[in-house]
Coordinates of C-alpha atoms (C1' of nucleotides) in Angstrom, one line a residue:
Chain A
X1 CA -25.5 -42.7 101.2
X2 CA -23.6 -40.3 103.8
X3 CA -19.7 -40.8 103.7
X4 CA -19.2 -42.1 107.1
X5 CA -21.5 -44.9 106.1
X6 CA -20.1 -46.0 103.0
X7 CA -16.7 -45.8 104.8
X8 CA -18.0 -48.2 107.1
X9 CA -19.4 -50.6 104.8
X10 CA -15.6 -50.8 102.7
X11 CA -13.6 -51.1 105.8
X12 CA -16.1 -53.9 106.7
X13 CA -15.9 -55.5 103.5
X14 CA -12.5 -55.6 103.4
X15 CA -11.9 -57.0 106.2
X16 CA -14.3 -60.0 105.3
X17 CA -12.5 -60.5 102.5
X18 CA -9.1 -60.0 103.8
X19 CA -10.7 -63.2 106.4
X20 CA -11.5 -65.5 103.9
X21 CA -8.4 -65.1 102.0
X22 CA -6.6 -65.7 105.3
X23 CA -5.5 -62.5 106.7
X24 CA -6.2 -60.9 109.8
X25 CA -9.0 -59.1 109.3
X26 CA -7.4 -56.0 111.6
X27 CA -4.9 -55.8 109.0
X28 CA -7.6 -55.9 106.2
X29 CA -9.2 -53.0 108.1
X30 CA -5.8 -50.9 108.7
X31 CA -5.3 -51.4 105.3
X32 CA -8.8 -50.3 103.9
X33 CA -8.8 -47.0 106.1
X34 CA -5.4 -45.9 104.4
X35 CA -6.6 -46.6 100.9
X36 CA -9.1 -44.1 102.0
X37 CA -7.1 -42.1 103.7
X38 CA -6.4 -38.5 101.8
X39 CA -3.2 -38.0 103.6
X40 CA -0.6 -40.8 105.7
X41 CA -2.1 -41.2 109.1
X42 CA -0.1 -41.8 112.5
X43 CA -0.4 -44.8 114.7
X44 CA -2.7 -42.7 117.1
X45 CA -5.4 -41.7 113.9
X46 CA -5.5 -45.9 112.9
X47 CA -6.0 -46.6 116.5
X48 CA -8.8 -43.8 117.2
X49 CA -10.3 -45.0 114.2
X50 CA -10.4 -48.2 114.1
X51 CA -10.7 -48.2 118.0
X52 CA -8.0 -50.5 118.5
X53 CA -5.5 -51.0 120.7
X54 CA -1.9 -49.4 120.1
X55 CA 0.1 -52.9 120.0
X56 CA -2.5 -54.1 117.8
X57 CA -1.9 -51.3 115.0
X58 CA 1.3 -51.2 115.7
X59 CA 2.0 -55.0 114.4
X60 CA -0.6 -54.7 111.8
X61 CA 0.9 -52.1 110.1
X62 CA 4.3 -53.4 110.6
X63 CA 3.1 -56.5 108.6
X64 CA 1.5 -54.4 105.8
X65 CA 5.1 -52.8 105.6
X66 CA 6.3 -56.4 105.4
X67 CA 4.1 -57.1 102.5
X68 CA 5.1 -54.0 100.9
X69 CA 1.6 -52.5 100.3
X70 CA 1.8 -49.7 103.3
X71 CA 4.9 -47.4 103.4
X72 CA 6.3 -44.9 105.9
X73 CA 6.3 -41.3 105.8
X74 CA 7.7 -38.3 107.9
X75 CA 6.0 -34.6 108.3
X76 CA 9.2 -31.8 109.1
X77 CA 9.3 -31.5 112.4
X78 CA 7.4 -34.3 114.1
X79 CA 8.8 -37.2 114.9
X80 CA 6.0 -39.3 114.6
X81 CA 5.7 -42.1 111.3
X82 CA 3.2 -41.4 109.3
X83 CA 2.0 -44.4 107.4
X84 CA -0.1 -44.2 103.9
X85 CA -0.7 -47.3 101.4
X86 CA 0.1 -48.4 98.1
X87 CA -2.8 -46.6 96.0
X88 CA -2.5 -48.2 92.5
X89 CA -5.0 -51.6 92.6
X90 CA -2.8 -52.8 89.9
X91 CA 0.4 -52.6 92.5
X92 CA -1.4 -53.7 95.3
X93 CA -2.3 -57.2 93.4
X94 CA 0.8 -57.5 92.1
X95 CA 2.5 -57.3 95.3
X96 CA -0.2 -59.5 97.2
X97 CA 0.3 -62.3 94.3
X98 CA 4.0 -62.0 94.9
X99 CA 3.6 -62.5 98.6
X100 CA 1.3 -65.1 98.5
X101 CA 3.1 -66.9 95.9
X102 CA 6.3 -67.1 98.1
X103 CA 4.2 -68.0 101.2
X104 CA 2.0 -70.7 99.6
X105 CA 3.1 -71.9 95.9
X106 CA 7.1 -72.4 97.0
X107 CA 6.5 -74.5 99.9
X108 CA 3.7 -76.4 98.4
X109 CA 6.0 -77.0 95.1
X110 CA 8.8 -77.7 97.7
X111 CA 6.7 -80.8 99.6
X112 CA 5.9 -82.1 96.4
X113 CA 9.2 -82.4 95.1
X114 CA 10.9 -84.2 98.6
X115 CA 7.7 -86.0 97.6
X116 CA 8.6 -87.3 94.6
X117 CA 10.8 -90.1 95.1
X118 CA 8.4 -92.3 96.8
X119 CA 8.9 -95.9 96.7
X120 CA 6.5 -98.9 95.7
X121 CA 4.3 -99.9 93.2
X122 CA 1.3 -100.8 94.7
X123 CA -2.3 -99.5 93.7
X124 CA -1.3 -97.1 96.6
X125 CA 2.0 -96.0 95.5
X126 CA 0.9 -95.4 91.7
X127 CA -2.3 -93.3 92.6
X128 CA -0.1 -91.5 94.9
X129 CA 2.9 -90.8 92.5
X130 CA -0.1 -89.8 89.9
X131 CA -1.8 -87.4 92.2
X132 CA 1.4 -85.4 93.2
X133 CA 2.4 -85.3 89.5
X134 CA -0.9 -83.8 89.0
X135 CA -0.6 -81.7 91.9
X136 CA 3.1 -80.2 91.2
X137 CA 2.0 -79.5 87.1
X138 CA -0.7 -77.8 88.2
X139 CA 0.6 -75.8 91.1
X140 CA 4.1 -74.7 87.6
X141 CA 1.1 -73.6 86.0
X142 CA -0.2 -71.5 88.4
X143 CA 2.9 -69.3 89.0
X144 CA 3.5 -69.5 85.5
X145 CA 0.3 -68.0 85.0
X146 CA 0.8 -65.6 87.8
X147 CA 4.3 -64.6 86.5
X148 CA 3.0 -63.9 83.0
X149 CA 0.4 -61.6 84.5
X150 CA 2.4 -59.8 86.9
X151 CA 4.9 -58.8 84.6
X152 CA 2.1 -57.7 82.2
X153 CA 0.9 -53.9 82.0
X154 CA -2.2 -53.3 82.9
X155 CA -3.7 -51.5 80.3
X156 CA -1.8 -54.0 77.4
X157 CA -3.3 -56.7 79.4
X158 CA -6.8 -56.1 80.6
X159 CA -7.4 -53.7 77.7
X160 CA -7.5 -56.8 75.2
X161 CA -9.2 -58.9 77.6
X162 CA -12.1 -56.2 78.4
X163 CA -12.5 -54.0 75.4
X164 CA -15.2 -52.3 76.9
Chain B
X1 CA 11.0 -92.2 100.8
X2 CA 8.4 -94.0 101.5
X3 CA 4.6 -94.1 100.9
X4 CA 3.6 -93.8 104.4
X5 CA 5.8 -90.7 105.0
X6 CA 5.5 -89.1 101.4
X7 CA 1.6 -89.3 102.1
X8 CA 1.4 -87.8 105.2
X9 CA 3.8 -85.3 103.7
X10 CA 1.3 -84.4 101.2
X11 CA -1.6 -84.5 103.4
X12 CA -0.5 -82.0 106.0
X13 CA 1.0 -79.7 103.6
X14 CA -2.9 -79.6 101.5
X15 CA -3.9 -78.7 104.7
X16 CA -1.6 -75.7 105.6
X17 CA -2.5 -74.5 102.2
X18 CA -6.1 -74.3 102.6
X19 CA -5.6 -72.5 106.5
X20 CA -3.9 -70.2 104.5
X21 CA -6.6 -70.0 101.8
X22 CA -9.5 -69.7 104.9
X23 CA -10.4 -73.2 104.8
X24 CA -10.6 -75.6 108.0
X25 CA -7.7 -77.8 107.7
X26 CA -9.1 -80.6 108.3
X27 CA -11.5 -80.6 105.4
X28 CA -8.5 -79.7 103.6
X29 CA -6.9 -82.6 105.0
X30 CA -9.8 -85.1 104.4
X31 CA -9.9 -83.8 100.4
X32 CA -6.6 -84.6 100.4
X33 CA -7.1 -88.7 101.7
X34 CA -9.7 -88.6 99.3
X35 CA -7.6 -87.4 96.4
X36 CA -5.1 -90.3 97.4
X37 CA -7.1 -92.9 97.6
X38 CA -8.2 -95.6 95.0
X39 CA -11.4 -96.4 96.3
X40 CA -14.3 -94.9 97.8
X41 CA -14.0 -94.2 101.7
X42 CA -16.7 -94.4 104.5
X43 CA -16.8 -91.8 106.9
X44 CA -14.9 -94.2 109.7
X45 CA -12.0 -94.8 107.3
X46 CA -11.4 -91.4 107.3
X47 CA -11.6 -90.8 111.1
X48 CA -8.9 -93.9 111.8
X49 CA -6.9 -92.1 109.1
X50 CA -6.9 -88.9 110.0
X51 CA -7.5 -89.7 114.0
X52 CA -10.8 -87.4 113.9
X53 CA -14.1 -87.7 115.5
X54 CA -17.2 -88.4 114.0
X55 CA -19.0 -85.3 114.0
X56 CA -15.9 -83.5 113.2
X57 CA -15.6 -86.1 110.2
X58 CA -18.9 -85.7 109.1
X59 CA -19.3 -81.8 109.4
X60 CA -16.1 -81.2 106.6
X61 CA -17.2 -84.1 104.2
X62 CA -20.9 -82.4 104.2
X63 CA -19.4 -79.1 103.1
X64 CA -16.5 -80.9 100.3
X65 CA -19.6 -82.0 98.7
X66 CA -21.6 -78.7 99.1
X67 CA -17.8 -77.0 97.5
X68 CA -18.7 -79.9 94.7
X69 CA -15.4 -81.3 94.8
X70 CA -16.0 -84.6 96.5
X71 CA -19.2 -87.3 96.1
X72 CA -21.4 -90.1 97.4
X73 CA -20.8 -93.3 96.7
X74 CA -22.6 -96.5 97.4
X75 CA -21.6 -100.3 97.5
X76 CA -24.0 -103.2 96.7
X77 CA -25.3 -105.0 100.1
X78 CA -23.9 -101.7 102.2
X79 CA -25.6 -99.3 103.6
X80 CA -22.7 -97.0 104.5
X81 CA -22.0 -93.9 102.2
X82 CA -19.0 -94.1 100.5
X83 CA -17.1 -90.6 99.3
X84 CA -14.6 -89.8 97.1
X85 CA -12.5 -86.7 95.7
X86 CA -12.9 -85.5 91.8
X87 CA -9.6 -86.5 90.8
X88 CA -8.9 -84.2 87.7
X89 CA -7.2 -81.3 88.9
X90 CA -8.7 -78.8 86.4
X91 CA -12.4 -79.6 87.7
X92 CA -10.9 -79.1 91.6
X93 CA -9.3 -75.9 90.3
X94 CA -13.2 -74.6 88.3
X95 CA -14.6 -75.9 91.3
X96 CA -13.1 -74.5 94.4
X97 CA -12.4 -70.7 91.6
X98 CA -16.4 -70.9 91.6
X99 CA -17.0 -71.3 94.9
X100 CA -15.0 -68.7 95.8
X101 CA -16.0 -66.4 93.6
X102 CA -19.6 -66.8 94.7
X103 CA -18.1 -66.5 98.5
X104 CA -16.2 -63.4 97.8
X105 CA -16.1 -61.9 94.7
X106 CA -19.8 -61.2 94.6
X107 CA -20.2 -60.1 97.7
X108 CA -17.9 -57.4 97.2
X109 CA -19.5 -56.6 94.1
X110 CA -22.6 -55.9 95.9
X111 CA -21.3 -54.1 98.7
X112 CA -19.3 -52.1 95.9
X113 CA -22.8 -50.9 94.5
X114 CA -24.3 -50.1 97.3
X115 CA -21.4 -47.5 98.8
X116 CA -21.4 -46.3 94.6
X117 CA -24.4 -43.1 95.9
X118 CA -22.1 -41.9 98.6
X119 CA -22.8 -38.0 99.0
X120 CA -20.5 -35.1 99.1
X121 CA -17.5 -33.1 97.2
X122 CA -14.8 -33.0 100.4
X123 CA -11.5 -34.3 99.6
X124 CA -12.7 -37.7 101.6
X125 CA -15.4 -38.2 99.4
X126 CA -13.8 -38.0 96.2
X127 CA -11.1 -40.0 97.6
X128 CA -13.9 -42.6 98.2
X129 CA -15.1 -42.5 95.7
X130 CA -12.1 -42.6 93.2
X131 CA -11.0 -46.2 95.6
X132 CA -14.4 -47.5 95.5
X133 CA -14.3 -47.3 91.5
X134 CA -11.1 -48.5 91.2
X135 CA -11.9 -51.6 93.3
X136 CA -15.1 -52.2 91.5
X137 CA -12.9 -52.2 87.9
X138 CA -10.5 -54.6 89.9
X139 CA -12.7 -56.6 90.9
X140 CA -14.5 -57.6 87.8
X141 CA -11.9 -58.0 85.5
X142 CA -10.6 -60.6 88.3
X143 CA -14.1 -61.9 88.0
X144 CA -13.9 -62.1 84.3
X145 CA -10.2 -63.4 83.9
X146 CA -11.9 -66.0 86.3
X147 CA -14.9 -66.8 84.0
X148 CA -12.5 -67.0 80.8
X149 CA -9.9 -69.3 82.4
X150 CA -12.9 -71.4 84.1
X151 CA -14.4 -71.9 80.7
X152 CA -11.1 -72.7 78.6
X153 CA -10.4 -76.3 78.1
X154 CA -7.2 -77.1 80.2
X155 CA -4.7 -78.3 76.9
X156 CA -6.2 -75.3 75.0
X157 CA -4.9 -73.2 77.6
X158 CA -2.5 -74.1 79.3
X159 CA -0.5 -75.7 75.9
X160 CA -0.3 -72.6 74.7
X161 CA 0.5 -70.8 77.7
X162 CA 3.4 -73.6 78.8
X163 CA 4.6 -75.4 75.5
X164 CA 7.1 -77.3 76.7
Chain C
dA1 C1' 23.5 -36.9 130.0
dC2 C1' 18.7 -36.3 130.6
dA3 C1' 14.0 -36.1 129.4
dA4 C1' 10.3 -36.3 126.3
dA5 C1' 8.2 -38.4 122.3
dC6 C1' 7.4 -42.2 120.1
dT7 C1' 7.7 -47.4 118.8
dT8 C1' 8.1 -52.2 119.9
dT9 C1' 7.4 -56.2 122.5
dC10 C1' 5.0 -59.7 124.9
dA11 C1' 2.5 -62.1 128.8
dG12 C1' -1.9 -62.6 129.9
dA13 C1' -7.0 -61.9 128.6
dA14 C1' -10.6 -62.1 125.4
dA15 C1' -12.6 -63.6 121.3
dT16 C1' -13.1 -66.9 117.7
dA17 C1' -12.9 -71.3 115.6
dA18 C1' -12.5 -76.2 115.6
dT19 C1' -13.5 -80.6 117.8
dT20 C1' -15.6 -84.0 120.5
dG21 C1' -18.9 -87.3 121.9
dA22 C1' -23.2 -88.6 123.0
dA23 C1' -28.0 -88.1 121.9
dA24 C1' -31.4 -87.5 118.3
dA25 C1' -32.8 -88.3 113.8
dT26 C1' -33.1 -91.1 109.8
dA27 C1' -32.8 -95.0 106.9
dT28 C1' -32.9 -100.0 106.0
dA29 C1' -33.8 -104.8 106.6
dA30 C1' -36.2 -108.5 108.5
Chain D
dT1 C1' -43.5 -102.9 113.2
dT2 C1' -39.1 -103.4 115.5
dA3 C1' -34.4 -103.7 115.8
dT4 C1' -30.2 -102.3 113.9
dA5 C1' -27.1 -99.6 111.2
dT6 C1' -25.8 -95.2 110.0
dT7 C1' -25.8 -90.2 109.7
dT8 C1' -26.6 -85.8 111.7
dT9 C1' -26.8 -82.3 115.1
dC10 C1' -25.3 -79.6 118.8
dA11 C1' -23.9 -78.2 123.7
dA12 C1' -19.8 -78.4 125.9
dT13 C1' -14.9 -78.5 125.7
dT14 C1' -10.5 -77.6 123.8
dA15 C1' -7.3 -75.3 120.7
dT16 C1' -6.0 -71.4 118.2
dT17 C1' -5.8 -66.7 117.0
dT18 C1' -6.2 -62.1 118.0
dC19 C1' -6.0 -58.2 121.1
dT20 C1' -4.7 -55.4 125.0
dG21 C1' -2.0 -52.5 127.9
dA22 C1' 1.8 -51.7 130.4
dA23 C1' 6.7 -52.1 130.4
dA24 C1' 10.9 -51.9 127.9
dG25 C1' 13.3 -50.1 124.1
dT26 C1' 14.6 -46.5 120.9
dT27 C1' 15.3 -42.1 118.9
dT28 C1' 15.6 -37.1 119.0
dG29 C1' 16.2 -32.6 120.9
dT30 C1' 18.1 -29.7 124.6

DNA sequence: ACAAACTTTCAGAAATAATTGAAAATATAA
DNA sequence: TTATATTTTCAATTATTTCTGAAAGTTTGT
């Protein structure tokens, strides 16, 4: 398969998958093209590549800088911002979990626990009290599980689980 | 605080956290009055509780039983359908992890494989290639810490993991 | 200070996704 | 079979999200 096709196909892929996991496909695709990317690439090489428009980039790379997966660099003389991503898979997941974690997992653990002092002790009440009991051990042991792994090396970690 | 409030507290935030995991809030929002209730609900229950329209009702319980997390119910002398949630947490969890993974995981996989013959020596193409490896490796031991946990029993797990 | 190079913002346009409601299809009972 | 209850579909509408492009803002060099 010829590079530019390949290429293609991951930046594609990416991006679906960056859509299903609820974020903007764009910034999937900026994303993609910079883990590809041999060198940091300006605003004007994302743009001419992805053919997109310059406010577009510009706010999609400004939210991968927000995530902390895409940093900033400078070339001597040019004042342009270069832009080039975090490169190590095991980073990148890490600081996605982390992300998502504080996006998602906090406020849902938050809701729960105004939640909790519900009054009543109907069928409805007790099912309800039950369910969000459920919900908020099960949502601890998500980010206990996700804490344990972040802060795990990768090779101690995966190396046990996947001898191979 | 009471039920009324603490319950459409829960519902709405079930359904910001499956926009943010891709899925249409409103089925998010319907597994949720499902996961609430005590009994079985017909589809025009749900659309006075959640102020939704039939089809719009219909469409999102028809694919929360295709995700296998909610089911058919009947009632002697009745010939509406019924529906209600799996209520154990850890079976939503397996569930919705499977589904996913067959949504996403394994179509990365594939398109992984496919880019895998990509031609060339430039600097572009060994950067390619080196990202496309490194994702496929990612990717399956995400797929296989998914398949361990998924078939762990939850207190075999998950007592170990939290003890307290 | 001025001008050139570059980045950011944001109102409106375009694209995408979700929702409605009524008609069609299907199932059940008499 | 026929009438009735119920579910499903889907074209049209509405809501939401994303994108554009030009103007405003900022930084840097002279």
């Amino acid at each position: 398969m010829e590079l530019t096709e390949a290429r293609q196909k991951f930046i594609q892929g990416w991006g679906q998958l960056g859509a299903s996991w609820g974020i903007n496909r764009t910034m999937a695709q900026i994303q993609a093209v910079l883990l590809l990317a041999t060198d940091p690439m300006s605003t004007d090489d994302i743009m001419a590549d992805l053919q997109i428009s310059r406010g577009n980039a510009n706010m999609n790379i400004r939210e991968l800088i927000a995530w902390g997966i895409v940093y900033k660099a400078f070339k001597p003389g040019d004042r342009k911002e270069y832009y080039y991503s975090e490169k190590s898979m095991w980073e990148l997941a890490k600081k996605v979990s982390r992300e998502r974690k504080k996006r998602e997992l906090e406020p849902l653990l938050k809701m729960l626990d105004e939640v909790k002092s519900v009054k009543g002790s109907s069928a409805e009440a007790k099912e309800f009290k039950k369910v969000a009991q459920e919900t908020r051990s099960m949502a601890s042991r998500a980010e206990s599980v996700l804490d344990m792994v972040m802060k795990l090396e990768e090779n101690r970690f995966f190396k046990w689980l996947l001898p191979k």
